[in-house]
Short mmCIF file of C-alpha atoms in Angstrom, two decimals:
data_model
loop_
_atom_site.label_atom_id
_atom_site.label_comp_id
_atom_site.label_asym_id
_atom_site.label_seq_id
_atom_site.Cartn_x
_atom_site.Cartn_y
_atom_site.Cartn_z
CA MET A 1 13.49 -3.02 14.23
CA THR A 2 10.13 -1.24 14.05
CA MET A 3 10.33 2.52 13.64
CA THR A 4 7.76 5.29 13.86
CA ILE A 5 6.93 6.64 10.42
CA GLU A 6 7.75 10.34 10.50
CA PRO A 7 8.88 12.94 7.94
CA ALA A 8 12.48 14.09 7.77
CA ARG A 9 13.33 17.04 10.00
CA ALA A 10 12.96 20.32 8.11
CA THR A 11 15.83 22.78 7.94
CA ALA A 12 14.84 26.29 9.04
CA GLY A 13 14.09 28.37 5.95
CA SER A 14 13.77 25.39 3.58
CA ASP A 15 10.80 25.03 1.22
CA PHE A 16 9.45 22.21 3.34
CA ALA A 17 9.77 24.29 6.53
CA VAL A 18 7.77 27.10 4.94
CA LEU A 19 5.06 24.66 3.87
CA SER A 20 5.06 22.99 7.29
CA ARG A 21 4.42 26.29 9.01
CA ARG A 22 1.49 26.90 6.69
CA MET A 23 0.00 23.52 7.56
CA ALA A 24 0.37 24.21 11.26
CA THR A 25 -1.23 27.64 10.86
CA GLU A 26 -4.19 26.09 9.05
CA GLY A 27 -4.56 23.48 11.80
CA LEU A 28 -4.23 20.60 9.34
CA MET A 29 -1.82 18.63 11.52
CA THR A 30 -4.41 18.51 14.31
CA ARG A 31 -5.78 15.03 14.97
CA ARG A 32 -9.39 14.19 14.04
CA PRO A 33 -10.66 11.95 16.86
CA ALA A 34 -14.32 12.28 15.82
CA TYR A 35 -13.52 11.06 12.30
CA TYR A 36 -11.66 7.98 13.52
CA ALA A 37 -14.29 7.39 16.21
CA VAL A 38 -16.63 6.75 13.27
CA ARG A 39 -14.26 5.15 10.75
CA LEU A 40 -12.75 2.49 13.01
CA PRO A 41 -16.12 1.17 14.29
CA VAL A 42 -17.56 1.22 10.75
CA VAL A 43 -14.69 -0.89 9.40
CA GLY A 44 -14.96 -3.15 12.44
CA ALA A 45 -18.70 -3.52 11.82
CA MET A 46 -18.02 -4.41 8.17
CA LEU A 47 -15.68 -7.16 9.34
CA ALA A 48 -18.16 -8.45 11.94
CA ALA A 49 -21.02 -8.36 9.43
CA GLY A 50 -19.02 -10.37 6.91
CA TRP A 51 -18.12 -13.14 9.33
CA THR A 52 -21.65 -13.16 10.80
CA ALA A 53 -23.09 -13.67 7.31
CA PHE A 54 -20.51 -16.40 6.71
CA PHE A 55 -21.62 -18.43 9.72
CA LEU A 56 -25.33 -17.81 9.13
CA LEU A 57 -25.18 -18.92 5.50
CA GLY A 58 -23.37 -22.15 6.27
CA SER A 59 -22.47 -24.51 3.47
CA SER A 60 -23.62 -22.59 0.39
CA TRP A 61 -22.17 -21.29 -2.85
CA TRP A 62 -23.63 -17.92 -1.92
CA GLN A 63 -20.59 -17.72 0.32
CA LEU A 64 -18.65 -16.44 -2.70
CA ALA A 65 -20.58 -13.17 -2.31
CA VAL A 66 -19.39 -13.07 1.31
CA ALA A 67 -15.85 -13.66 0.04
CA VAL A 68 -16.16 -10.56 -2.16
CA TRP A 69 -17.46 -8.51 0.79
CA LEU A 70 -14.63 -9.67 3.02
CA ALA A 71 -12.06 -8.94 0.32
CA VAL A 72 -13.17 -5.30 0.27
CA THR A 73 -13.33 -5.26 4.07
CA PHE A 74 -9.85 -6.72 4.51
CA ALA A 75 -8.46 -3.95 2.28
CA GLN A 76 -10.28 -1.31 4.32
CA VAL A 77 -8.90 -2.88 7.51
CA ALA A 78 -5.39 -2.68 6.04
CA LEU A 79 -5.93 0.99 5.18
CA VAL A 80 -6.95 1.68 8.78
CA ALA A 81 -3.79 -0.09 9.96
CA HIS A 82 -1.85 2.23 7.63
CA ASP A 83 -3.26 5.30 9.40
CA LEU A 84 -2.51 3.74 12.78
CA ALA A 85 1.09 3.09 11.74
CA HIS A 86 1.52 6.75 10.83
CA ARG A 87 0.19 7.80 14.25
CA GLN A 88 -2.62 9.73 12.64
CA VAL A 89 -5.20 8.39 15.09
CA PHE A 90 -3.71 8.55 18.61
CA ARG A 91 -1.35 11.04 20.22
CA THR A 92 0.79 8.31 21.81
CA LYS A 93 2.37 5.29 20.15
CA ARG A 94 1.07 2.50 22.40
CA PRO A 95 -2.67 2.43 21.50
CA GLY A 96 -1.80 2.67 17.81
CA GLU A 97 0.49 -0.34 18.06
CA ILE A 98 -2.14 -2.38 19.92
CA LEU A 99 -4.88 -1.66 17.40
CA GLY A 100 -2.42 -1.95 14.52
CA ARG A 101 -1.55 -5.51 15.48
CA LEU A 102 -5.22 -6.39 16.01
CA PHE A 103 -6.20 -4.97 12.62
CA GLY A 104 -3.10 -6.19 10.80
CA ASN A 105 -1.96 -9.46 12.35
CA LEU A 106 -5.20 -10.85 13.74
CA ALA A 107 -7.84 -9.52 11.34
CA VAL A 108 -5.92 -9.63 8.04
CA GLY A 109 -2.96 -11.94 8.70
CA MET A 110 -0.27 -9.37 7.85
CA SER A 111 2.53 -8.53 10.28
CA TYR A 112 2.16 -4.96 11.52
CA GLY A 113 5.79 -4.80 12.64
CA TRP A 114 7.22 -6.14 9.37
CA TRP A 115 5.05 -3.88 7.21
CA MET A 116 5.80 -0.81 9.32
CA ASP A 117 9.55 -1.28 8.99
CA LYS A 118 9.21 -1.75 5.22
CA HIS A 119 6.92 1.24 4.86
CA THR A 120 9.24 3.45 6.92
CA ARG A 121 12.07 2.77 4.48
CA HIS A 122 9.75 3.50 1.56
CA HIS A 123 8.75 6.88 3.00
CA ALA A 124 12.36 7.84 3.65
CA ASN A 125 13.39 7.21 0.03
CA PRO A 126 10.40 6.76 -2.29
CA ASN A 127 11.21 5.22 -5.69
CA HIS A 128 14.94 5.09 -4.90
CA ASP A 129 16.28 2.05 -6.75
CA ASP A 130 18.54 0.93 -3.89
CA LEU A 131 16.75 2.20 -0.77
CA ASP A 132 13.01 1.81 -1.41
CA PRO A 133 11.90 -1.81 -0.83
CA ASP A 134 8.74 -1.18 -2.86
CA VAL A 135 10.76 -0.89 -6.09
CA ALA A 136 13.30 -3.61 -5.32
CA PRO A 137 13.68 -6.06 -8.25
CA GLU A 138 11.60 -9.03 -7.17
CA VAL A 139 8.75 -10.43 -9.27
CA LEU A 140 8.24 -7.12 -11.08
CA ILE A 141 10.98 -4.81 -12.33
CA TRP A 142 10.67 -1.04 -11.94
CA ALA A 143 14.11 0.04 -13.21
CA THR A 144 15.55 -0.69 -16.67
CA GLU A 145 18.96 -1.85 -15.43
CA SER A 146 17.31 -4.64 -13.43
CA ALA A 147 15.51 -6.11 -16.43
CA VAL A 148 18.42 -7.94 -18.09
CA GLY A 149 20.20 -11.09 -17.02
CA ARG A 150 17.15 -12.91 -15.68
CA ARG A 151 16.47 -16.51 -16.60
CA GLY A 152 13.59 -18.95 -16.60
CA LEU A 153 10.23 -17.94 -15.15
CA LYS A 154 11.55 -14.62 -13.83
CA ALA A 155 12.70 -13.66 -17.33
CA PHE A 156 9.30 -14.58 -18.79
CA VAL A 157 7.47 -12.51 -16.18
CA THR A 158 9.76 -9.53 -16.77
CA ARG A 159 9.19 -9.61 -20.53
CA HIS A 160 5.41 -9.68 -20.07
CA GLN A 161 5.07 -7.84 -16.75
CA ALA A 162 2.75 -5.11 -18.02
CA GLY A 163 0.18 -7.68 -19.11
CA LEU A 164 0.71 -9.79 -15.99
CA PHE A 165 0.46 -6.91 -13.51
CA PHE A 166 -3.20 -7.27 -12.53
CA PRO A 167 -3.18 -11.10 -12.61
CA LEU A 168 -0.15 -11.04 -10.30
CA LEU A 169 -2.01 -8.80 -7.86
CA THR A 170 -4.26 -11.79 -7.10
CA LEU A 171 -1.26 -13.26 -5.25
CA LEU A 172 -0.53 -10.12 -3.21
CA GLY A 173 -2.61 -11.18 -0.19
CA ILE A 174 -0.78 -14.49 0.04
CA ASP A 175 2.57 -12.79 -0.52
CA LEU A 176 1.93 -10.43 2.41
CA LYS A 177 1.23 -13.40 4.66
CA VAL A 178 4.32 -15.32 3.51
CA SER A 179 6.54 -12.25 3.93
CA SER A 180 5.08 -11.71 7.41
CA VAL A 181 5.89 -15.26 8.47
CA LYS A 182 9.42 -14.97 7.07
CA ALA A 183 9.95 -11.75 9.04
CA VAL A 184 8.79 -13.42 12.26
CA LEU A 185 11.12 -16.37 11.66
CA ARG A 186 14.04 -13.98 11.06
CA GLY A 187 13.20 -12.24 14.32
CA ASP A 188 14.01 -8.74 13.08
CA MET A 189 11.06 -7.02 14.78
CA LYS A 190 9.87 -5.97 18.20
CA ARG A 191 7.45 -8.27 20.06
CA ARG A 192 8.25 -11.19 17.80
CA GLY A 193 6.30 -13.65 19.95
CA LEU A 194 3.17 -11.50 19.95
CA GLU A 195 3.40 -10.88 16.21
CA GLY A 196 3.87 -14.58 15.45
CA GLY A 197 1.17 -15.66 17.89
CA LEU A 198 -1.42 -13.33 16.37
CA LEU A 199 -0.51 -14.47 12.85
CA ALA A 200 -0.86 -18.11 13.88
CA LEU A 201 -4.20 -17.39 15.55
CA HIS A 202 -5.47 -15.66 12.42
CA ALA A 203 -4.47 -18.60 10.23
CA ALA A 204 -5.99 -21.14 12.62
CA LEU A 205 -9.32 -19.30 12.95
CA TYR A 206 -9.56 -18.49 9.24
CA LEU A 207 -8.82 -21.99 7.95
CA THR A 208 -10.89 -23.70 10.64
CA ALA A 209 -13.90 -21.53 9.81
CA LEU A 210 -13.60 -22.28 6.10
CA PHE A 211 -13.14 -26.05 6.33
CA VAL A 212 -15.63 -26.61 9.17
CA VAL A 213 -18.49 -24.51 7.79
CA LEU A 214 -17.99 -25.21 4.07
CA SER A 215 -17.46 -28.29 1.97
CA PRO A 216 -13.84 -28.78 0.86
CA LEU A 217 -14.57 -27.49 -2.66
CA GLN A 218 -16.51 -24.50 -1.34
CA ALA A 219 -13.76 -23.72 1.15
CA LEU A 220 -11.13 -23.76 -1.58
CA ALA A 221 -13.26 -21.55 -3.84
CA PHE A 222 -13.91 -19.11 -0.99
CA LEU A 223 -10.20 -18.90 -0.15
CA VAL A 224 -9.22 -18.26 -3.78
CA VAL A 225 -11.89 -15.62 -4.41
CA HIS A 226 -11.33 -13.87 -1.08
CA GLN A 227 -7.54 -13.71 -1.18
CA ALA A 228 -7.35 -12.93 -4.91
CA LEU A 229 -9.80 -10.01 -4.77
CA PHE A 230 -8.23 -8.73 -1.56
CA GLY A 231 -4.84 -8.67 -3.28
CA VAL A 232 -6.19 -6.92 -6.38
CA TYR A 233 -8.04 -4.26 -4.39
CA LEU A 234 -5.14 -3.60 -2.03
CA GLY A 235 -2.67 -3.49 -4.91
CA MET A 236 -4.89 -1.05 -6.79
CA THR A 237 -4.84 1.35 -3.83
CA PHE A 238 -1.03 1.50 -3.93
CA ALA A 239 -0.25 1.15 -7.65
CA PRO A 240 -1.23 4.73 -8.65
CA ASN A 241 0.94 6.34 -5.98
CA HIS A 242 4.51 6.10 -7.34
CA LYS A 243 4.61 3.65 -10.24
CA GLY A 244 5.79 5.36 -13.40
CA MET A 245 7.07 8.40 -11.51
CA PRO A 246 10.75 9.52 -11.54
CA HIS A 247 13.38 7.60 -9.58
CA PRO A 248 15.54 10.01 -7.52
CA ASP A 249 19.29 9.79 -7.06
CA GLY A 250 19.25 10.86 -3.40
CA THR A 251 20.55 14.40 -3.90
CA GLU A 252 17.10 16.02 -3.78
CA ASP A 253 15.88 17.96 -0.77
CA PHE A 254 13.02 16.49 1.25
CA LEU A 255 10.18 18.35 -0.48
CA ARG A 256 11.32 17.56 -4.01
CA LYS A 257 12.15 13.96 -3.15
CA GLN A 258 8.60 13.42 -1.92
CA VAL A 259 6.65 15.50 -4.44
CA LEU A 260 8.43 14.51 -7.65
CA THR A 261 8.14 10.78 -6.95
CA SER A 262 4.44 10.83 -6.00
CA ARG A 263 1.19 11.12 -7.92
CA ASN A 264 -2.23 12.28 -6.77
CA VAL A 265 -5.46 10.79 -8.12
CA ARG A 266 -8.60 12.81 -8.77
CA GLY A 267 -12.07 11.42 -8.19
CA GLY A 268 -13.97 12.98 -5.30
CA ARG A 269 -15.29 11.42 -2.11
CA PHE A 270 -15.78 7.93 -3.58
CA VAL A 271 -12.10 7.70 -4.52
CA ASP A 272 -11.18 9.15 -1.11
CA VAL A 273 -13.00 6.27 0.60
CA ALA A 274 -11.95 3.56 -1.86
CA LEU A 275 -8.25 4.47 -1.64
CA GLY A 276 -8.30 5.40 2.03
CA GLY A 277 -6.94 8.88 1.37
CA LEU A 278 -3.90 7.53 -0.47
CA ASN A 279 -5.12 9.36 -3.57
CA TYR A 280 -3.57 12.43 -1.90
CA GLN A 281 -0.20 10.75 -2.07
CA ILE A 282 1.86 13.93 -2.42
CA GLU A 283 0.40 15.49 0.72
CA HIS A 284 0.63 12.17 2.56
CA HIS A 285 4.32 11.81 1.76
CA LEU A 286 5.08 15.35 2.79
CA PHE A 287 3.10 15.04 6.04
CA PRO A 288 2.73 11.33 6.95
CA GLY A 289 1.28 12.18 10.36
CA MET A 290 -1.51 14.33 8.93
CA PRO A 291 -4.92 12.65 9.49
CA SER A 292 -6.23 11.33 6.17
CA PRO A 293 -9.43 13.45 6.21
CA ASN A 294 -7.24 16.60 6.31
CA LEU A 295 -5.28 15.70 3.18
CA ARG A 296 -7.97 17.00 0.82
CA TYR A 297 -7.73 20.42 2.50
CA ALA A 298 -3.94 20.40 2.31
CA LYS A 299 -3.94 19.62 -1.40
CA PRO A 300 -4.69 23.12 -2.81
CA ILE A 301 -2.13 24.65 -0.46
CA VAL A 302 0.60 22.21 -1.51
CA GLN A 303 -0.35 22.50 -5.18
CA GLU A 304 -0.19 26.29 -5.12
CA TYR A 305 3.10 26.32 -3.23
CA CYS A 306 4.72 23.82 -5.61
CA ALA A 307 3.68 26.01 -8.55
CA SER A 308 5.22 29.06 -6.85
CA ILE A 309 8.62 27.38 -6.42
CA GLY A 310 8.59 25.59 -9.81
CA VAL A 311 8.16 22.00 -8.58
CA HIS A 312 6.08 19.73 -10.81
CA TYR A 313 2.90 18.47 -9.10
CA GLU A 314 1.50 15.31 -10.73
CA GLU A 315 -2.22 14.64 -10.62
CA THR A 316 -4.31 12.44 -12.88
CA GLY A 317 -7.49 10.40 -13.03
CA LEU A 318 -7.65 6.90 -11.57
CA ILE A 319 -7.73 5.02 -14.88
CA GLU A 320 -4.95 7.13 -16.34
CA SER A 321 -2.80 6.44 -13.26
CA TYR A 322 -3.00 2.71 -14.01
CA ARG A 323 -2.20 3.33 -17.66
CA MET A 324 0.91 5.24 -16.62
CA ALA A 325 2.02 2.44 -14.30
CA LEU A 326 1.50 -0.20 -17.00
CA ARG A 327 3.27 1.96 -19.60
CA HIS A 328 6.24 2.27 -17.23
CA LEU A 329 6.31 -1.49 -16.68
CA ARG A 330 6.40 -2.09 -20.41
CA GLU A 331 9.13 0.50 -21.02
CA VAL A 332 11.51 -0.79 -18.34
CA SER A 333 11.05 -4.39 -19.52
CA GLU A 334 12.03 -3.61 -23.13
CA PRO A 335 15.72 -4.55 -22.52
CA ALA A 336 14.54 -7.96 -21.34
CA ARG A 337 12.57 -8.45 -24.55
CA ALA A 338 15.53 -7.26 -26.62
CA GLU A 339 17.81 -9.67 -24.76
CA HIS A 340 15.36 -12.51 -25.42
CA ARG A 341 15.18 -11.67 -29.14
CA ALA A 342 18.98 -11.56 -29.39
CA ARG A 343 19.29 -14.91 -27.62
CA LYS A 344 16.76 -16.51 -29.97
CA ALA A 345 18.54 -15.04 -33.01
CA ALA A 346 21.89 -16.36 -31.79
CA ALA A 347 20.40 -19.81 -31.19
CA ALA A 348 18.87 -19.86 -34.66
CA ALA A 349 22.18 -18.81 -36.22
#
């Protein structure tokens, strides 16, 4: 069932309630229609320009440059869908859902309903080993206790997951599409028919365009470059946010649960645009409905307040954030490597 992504209700007098009142006083929860009146058309124009160039170029290897452009554009479209899901753009739910499905299902090929349900559970319990689907033990392992007992290819990936992290991101775009189709087939979402129909239309238009305009080899190359770079870029916008941060046990209050599991990324306006505002992850998790252009103004307020109540506020550079995520991946996979060494020693004996 699709749910609206909202923060937990604050208890009167709690640290989060005090901070919430400050945000309201500063007007930072107020919507920014002028900002989104520019951002949405710009991203839409990027998408239109990419596909226009694709059809004008025709059968040419220069299409790989278009694939790169569309990879960046698809990630920006997904980031817009993220803001729509959090109801940062419109006051009411309905227009956000309509545009969310157009941006997500039709433009990118990712189910808006499926992703929104998954993201809601992530926001409710970030980095919780049992409740956050983003750290569930699947291809990658984010908790030490999940690293042992694997066999075959999964065991190999776990042992080498730090080195395989960025190569595996090339498959993220395809994984999002496969997960979306699985969710539609399960039927655990609202407007299942609409979601499935838009996904099918995206796939039909996308593949038809590739294999009608391009030669078979060019079409395959375009698909690989486009989807791989889209996955890497999208994964790199999310990887710095929580990876390598503490995993809570569920006893923390709302403010500490959100702040201690999140990491901000420095870098100025370029990083703001490239990461779609997700570089202010702490503020975003505390106030998911806050428009993304307001997050940079909320940051010094949140940072100062966290210092006053003794709550650690994590902020680092972009490159260092990836180093921390990779270091965490290597640390939690050490039991898998130890298990593999013990098994080899036993076999040799």
